[in-house]
Amino acid sequence: MAIDPEKFRGFTDRLSQIAEAAPMSDERTKDIMDTAIGTAISDMENLIDESRAPRLYIMGRSGVGKSSLINALANREVAEVDSVEPTTVESTAYHIGFSERYASWDVIDSRGLFESVSPDGDVPADTVDLLREDLREYQPDMILHVMSPDQVRAGEEDFETVKKLRSELGSLFPPVLYCLNKVDTHAAPNQWPPEEHPEVAGKIKRNLDFVAEVIGEDSKEPFESTQPLYGYEFDSEKHIGVVPTFLLQEPYWNVNTLSWMLGSYLPESAQLQFFQAQQREDLMRKFSRSTTDRFATIAGGIGGAPTPIADLPILLGLQFLLIGLVGGFSCREITTDTATEYVSAMGGTAVTGFVARSVARTLFEFVPVAGAAVSAGVAFSTTWALGRSAERYFFDDETVSPNSLRDQAREVFEARKNRE
């Protein structure tokens, strides 16, 4: 199960019932729904209601594992794996459907592109024309250039080919993410995984540094700050980054880093279907946390007014929407029943269907109010704690009160405020 756009629309249509549970004028209610909650819903509509299939264009020489990469990312076999040397430049388009997950992908696997380049580095006009036709027809969000470690060291001309193609095709040519596949060739059979073998890790990192040097990307940051072995992000409009992988057989190595970097740089409208199709819990948990962070920031902006107690439905509606989304990201149905199940588990009145006043009353108990207003810090912290508590409930089957996460939430808020 995953987030169904139709159920998302039905869920958001009923949020107004939370606002109506508080003593406000009709005009005030309309302002709230049109501004604060409207902003949150609009953000999520780009993600869910207007979601579309991601479009990925994969290039690389024969034998580097392009088909294996497609299968590893999709978490199932969708592309035929072979080692036949291409004799012509051609591309194969895959429309990969994940109907039970409300998702699909469009993946274009190019063949023979680099093999067509002459020994002196000239790119045939036919190759340029074919790629131009592909980019115009498929309009990919990004290019995934797959290479093996041996090709990286011996094939600098492939980087030059990409540079020439970009020059020929201009704005048609999307950003490139480099995938350094088959990095297990650095290791003896008993030297895997690389995290446990510093010599192998060192070889992989040197190849990553070499890619950055060849394409001229001096400004690079580890995608995982604690482990540069997993790949680099580049501060560039042309090159997204470089990620090492082992994808020949399970257990795959570092495919989650590759997936998360791909997804992070997709247009927002293509992100949900990309992540949701893979059914990887850690990726959907990251998605859940980024949504919690986004909603907490919106809540903090609301509280910056500060927010009168009569305006608390702004926060309640926002928080109820967040709870439903977290449930959806965990592969539960995104319905009011899912959200009220969490509220009931946190000590709220058990309800059948949706009872706005019961929900509002229970959520209100988690908002510590001093005087007549809710501050930005309280609004942010309460929303963040609710989101993380809902994550524990839906992903881990644990009942953790938002109140127990309040100190951690305050620390997050203060850390963010200090960075501003």
PDB file of N, CA and C in Angstrom, residues 32 34 49 90 101 118 131 146 152 166 187 190 209 221 239 242 261 291 302 315 319 321 367 371 377 379 398-399 409:
ATOM      1  N   ILE A  32      -7.653  31.326   7.693  1.00  0.00           N
ATOM      2  CA  ILE A  32      -6.759  30.251   8.144  1.00  0.00           C
ATOM      3  C   ILE A  32      -6.624  29.184   7.060  1.00  0.00           C
ATOM      4  N   ASP A  34      -7.123  29.399   3.928  1.00  0.00           N
ATOM      5  CA  ASP A  34      -6.528  29.893   2.694  1.00  0.00           C
ATOM      6  C   ASP A  34      -5.048  30.193   2.818  1.00  0.00           C
ATOM      7  N   ASP A  49      -0.575  15.111  -5.291  1.00  0.00           N
ATOM      8  CA  ASP A  49      -1.698  15.247  -6.208  1.00  0.00           C
ATOM      9  C   ASP A  49      -1.236  15.485  -7.637  1.00  0.00           C
ATOM     10  N   GLU A  90      21.494   3.040 -30.192  1.00  0.00           N
ATOM     11  CA  GLU A  90      20.051   2.928 -30.053  1.00  0.00           C
ATOM     12  C   GLU A  90      19.683   3.108 -28.586  1.00  0.00           C
ATOM     13  N   ARG A 101       1.536   0.497  -5.907  1.00  0.00           N
ATOM     14  CA  ARG A 101       2.181   1.570  -5.146  1.00  0.00           C
ATOM     15  C   ARG A 101       1.864   2.943  -5.742  1.00  0.00           C
ATOM     16  N   SER A 118      34.900   7.807 -32.367  1.00  0.00           N
ATOM     17  CA  SER A 118      36.122   7.369 -33.052  1.00  0.00           C
ATOM     18  C   SER A 118      37.317   7.453 -32.111  1.00  0.00           C
ATOM     19  N   LEU A 131      20.796  11.306 -29.904  1.00  0.00           N
ATOM     20  CA  LEU A 131      20.656  11.785 -28.532  1.00  0.00           C
ATOM     21  C   LEU A 131      19.752  13.003 -28.480  1.00  0.00           C
ATOM     22  N   VAL A 146      26.809   5.666 -16.092  1.00  0.00           N
ATOM     23  CA  VAL A 146      27.322   4.518 -15.347  1.00  0.00           C
ATOM     24  C   VAL A 146      28.688   4.130 -15.889  1.00  0.00           C
ATOM     25  N   VAL A 152      36.867   4.335 -15.600  1.00  0.00           N
ATOM     26  CA  VAL A 152      37.135   5.669 -15.075  1.00  0.00           C
ATOM     27  C   VAL A 152      38.588   6.042 -15.300  1.00  0.00           C
ATOM     28  N   ARG A 166      27.138  17.850 -24.439  1.00  0.00           N
ATOM     29  CA  ARG A 166      26.488  18.970 -23.752  1.00  0.00           C
ATOM     30  C   ARG A 166      26.652  20.256 -24.549  1.00  0.00           C
ATOM     31  N   ALA A 187      38.348  -5.262  -4.631  1.00  0.00           N
ATOM     32  CA  ALA A 187      38.480  -6.104  -3.440  1.00  0.00           C
ATOM     33  C   ALA A 187      38.680  -7.571  -3.793  1.00  0.00           C
ATOM     34  N   ASN A 190      37.520 -11.927   0.092  1.00  0.00           N
ATOM     35  CA  ASN A 190      37.361 -11.794   1.548  1.00  0.00           C
ATOM     36  C   ASN A 190      37.517 -10.353   2.022  1.00  0.00           C
ATOM     37  N   ASP A 209      37.494  10.722  -6.140  1.00  0.00           N
ATOM     38  CA  ASP A 209      38.254  11.967  -6.271  1.00  0.00           C
ATOM     39  C   ASP A 209      38.714  12.181  -7.710  1.00  0.00           C
ATOM     40  N   GLU A 221      31.157  17.838  -1.652  1.00  0.00           N
ATOM     41  CA  GLU A 221      30.836  17.526  -0.262  1.00  0.00           C
ATOM     42  C   GLU A 221      30.368  16.082  -0.174  1.00  0.00           C
ATOM     43  N   HIS A 239      26.764  18.910 -13.079  1.00  0.00           N
ATOM     44  CA  HIS A 239      27.046  17.607 -12.490  1.00  0.00           C
ATOM     45  C   HIS A 239      26.473  17.540 -11.081  1.00  0.00           C
ATOM     46  N   VAL A 242      28.769  11.994  -7.659  1.00  0.00           N
ATOM     47  CA  VAL A 242      29.275  10.682  -8.051  1.00  0.00           C
ATOM     48  C   VAL A 242      29.064   9.721  -6.889  1.00  0.00           C
ATOM     49  N   MET A 261      20.158  10.177  -3.586  1.00  0.00           N
ATOM     50  CA  MET A 261      20.713  11.307  -4.322  1.00  0.00           C
ATOM     51  C   MET A 261      19.914  11.554  -5.597  1.00  0.00           C
ATOM     52  N   THR A 291       9.255  15.705   5.524  1.00  0.00           N
ATOM     53  CA  THR A 291       7.920  16.301   5.583  1.00  0.00           C
ATOM     54  C   THR A 291       7.646  16.863   6.977  1.00  0.00           C
ATOM     55  N   ILE A 302       3.831  30.229  11.620  1.00  0.00           N
ATOM     56  CA  ILE A 302       2.515  30.603  12.156  1.00  0.00           C
ATOM     57  C   ILE A 302       2.664  31.127  13.578  1.00  0.00           C
ATOM     58  N   LEU A 315      -2.698  25.252  13.815  1.00  0.00           N
ATOM     59  CA  LEU A 315      -1.733  24.203  14.144  1.00  0.00           C
ATOM     60  C   LEU A 315      -2.376  22.833  14.117  1.00  0.00           C
ATOM     61  N   GLN A 319      -1.117  19.787  11.898  1.00  0.00           N
ATOM     62  CA  GLN A 319      -0.593  18.596  12.550  1.00  0.00           C
ATOM     63  C   GLN A 319      -1.372  17.345  12.161  1.00  0.00           C
ATOM     64  N   LEU A 321      -2.878  16.858   9.309  1.00  0.00           N
ATOM     65  CA  LEU A 321      -2.432  16.543   7.955  1.00  0.00           C
ATOM     66  C   LEU A 321      -1.079  15.832   7.988  1.00  0.00           C
ATOM     67  N   VAL A 367      -0.111  20.741  23.193  1.00  0.00           N
ATOM     68  CA  VAL A 367       0.384  22.093  22.979  1.00  0.00           C
ATOM     69  C   VAL A 367       0.469  22.814  24.315  1.00  0.00           C
ATOM     70  N   GLY A 371      -0.023  31.654  29.069  1.00  0.00           N
ATOM     71  CA  GLY A 371      -0.637  32.930  28.747  1.00  0.00           C
ATOM     72  C   GLY A 371      -1.623  32.767  27.620  1.00  0.00           C
ATOM     73  N   GLY A 377       8.592  28.901  18.817  1.00  0.00           N
ATOM     74  CA  GLY A 377       9.300  27.728  19.316  1.00  0.00           C
ATOM     75  C   GLY A 377       8.361  26.607  19.712  1.00  0.00           C
ATOM     76  N   ALA A 379       5.212  26.201  18.630  1.00  0.00           N
ATOM     77  CA  ALA A 379       4.530  25.709  17.431  1.00  0.00           C
ATOM     78  C   ALA A 379       5.423  24.749  16.652  1.00  0.00           C
ATOM     79  N   GLU A 398       5.522   1.496  17.665  1.00  0.00           N
ATOM     80  CA  GLU A 398       5.820   1.933  19.025  1.00  0.00           C
ATOM     81  C   GLU A 398       4.934   3.116  19.386  1.00  0.00           C
ATOM     82  N   THR A 399       4.418   3.117  20.601  1.00  0.00           N
ATOM     83  CA  THR A 399       3.604   4.225  21.088  1.00  0.00           C
ATOM     84  C   THR A 399       4.490   5.132  21.940  1.00  0.00           C
ATOM     85  N   ALA A 409      12.843  18.187  20.419  1.00  0.00           N
ATOM     86  CA  ALA A 409      12.273  19.109  19.442  1.00  0.00           C
ATOM     87  C   ALA A 409      12.763  20.537  19.691  1.00  0.00           C
TER      88      ALA A 409
END
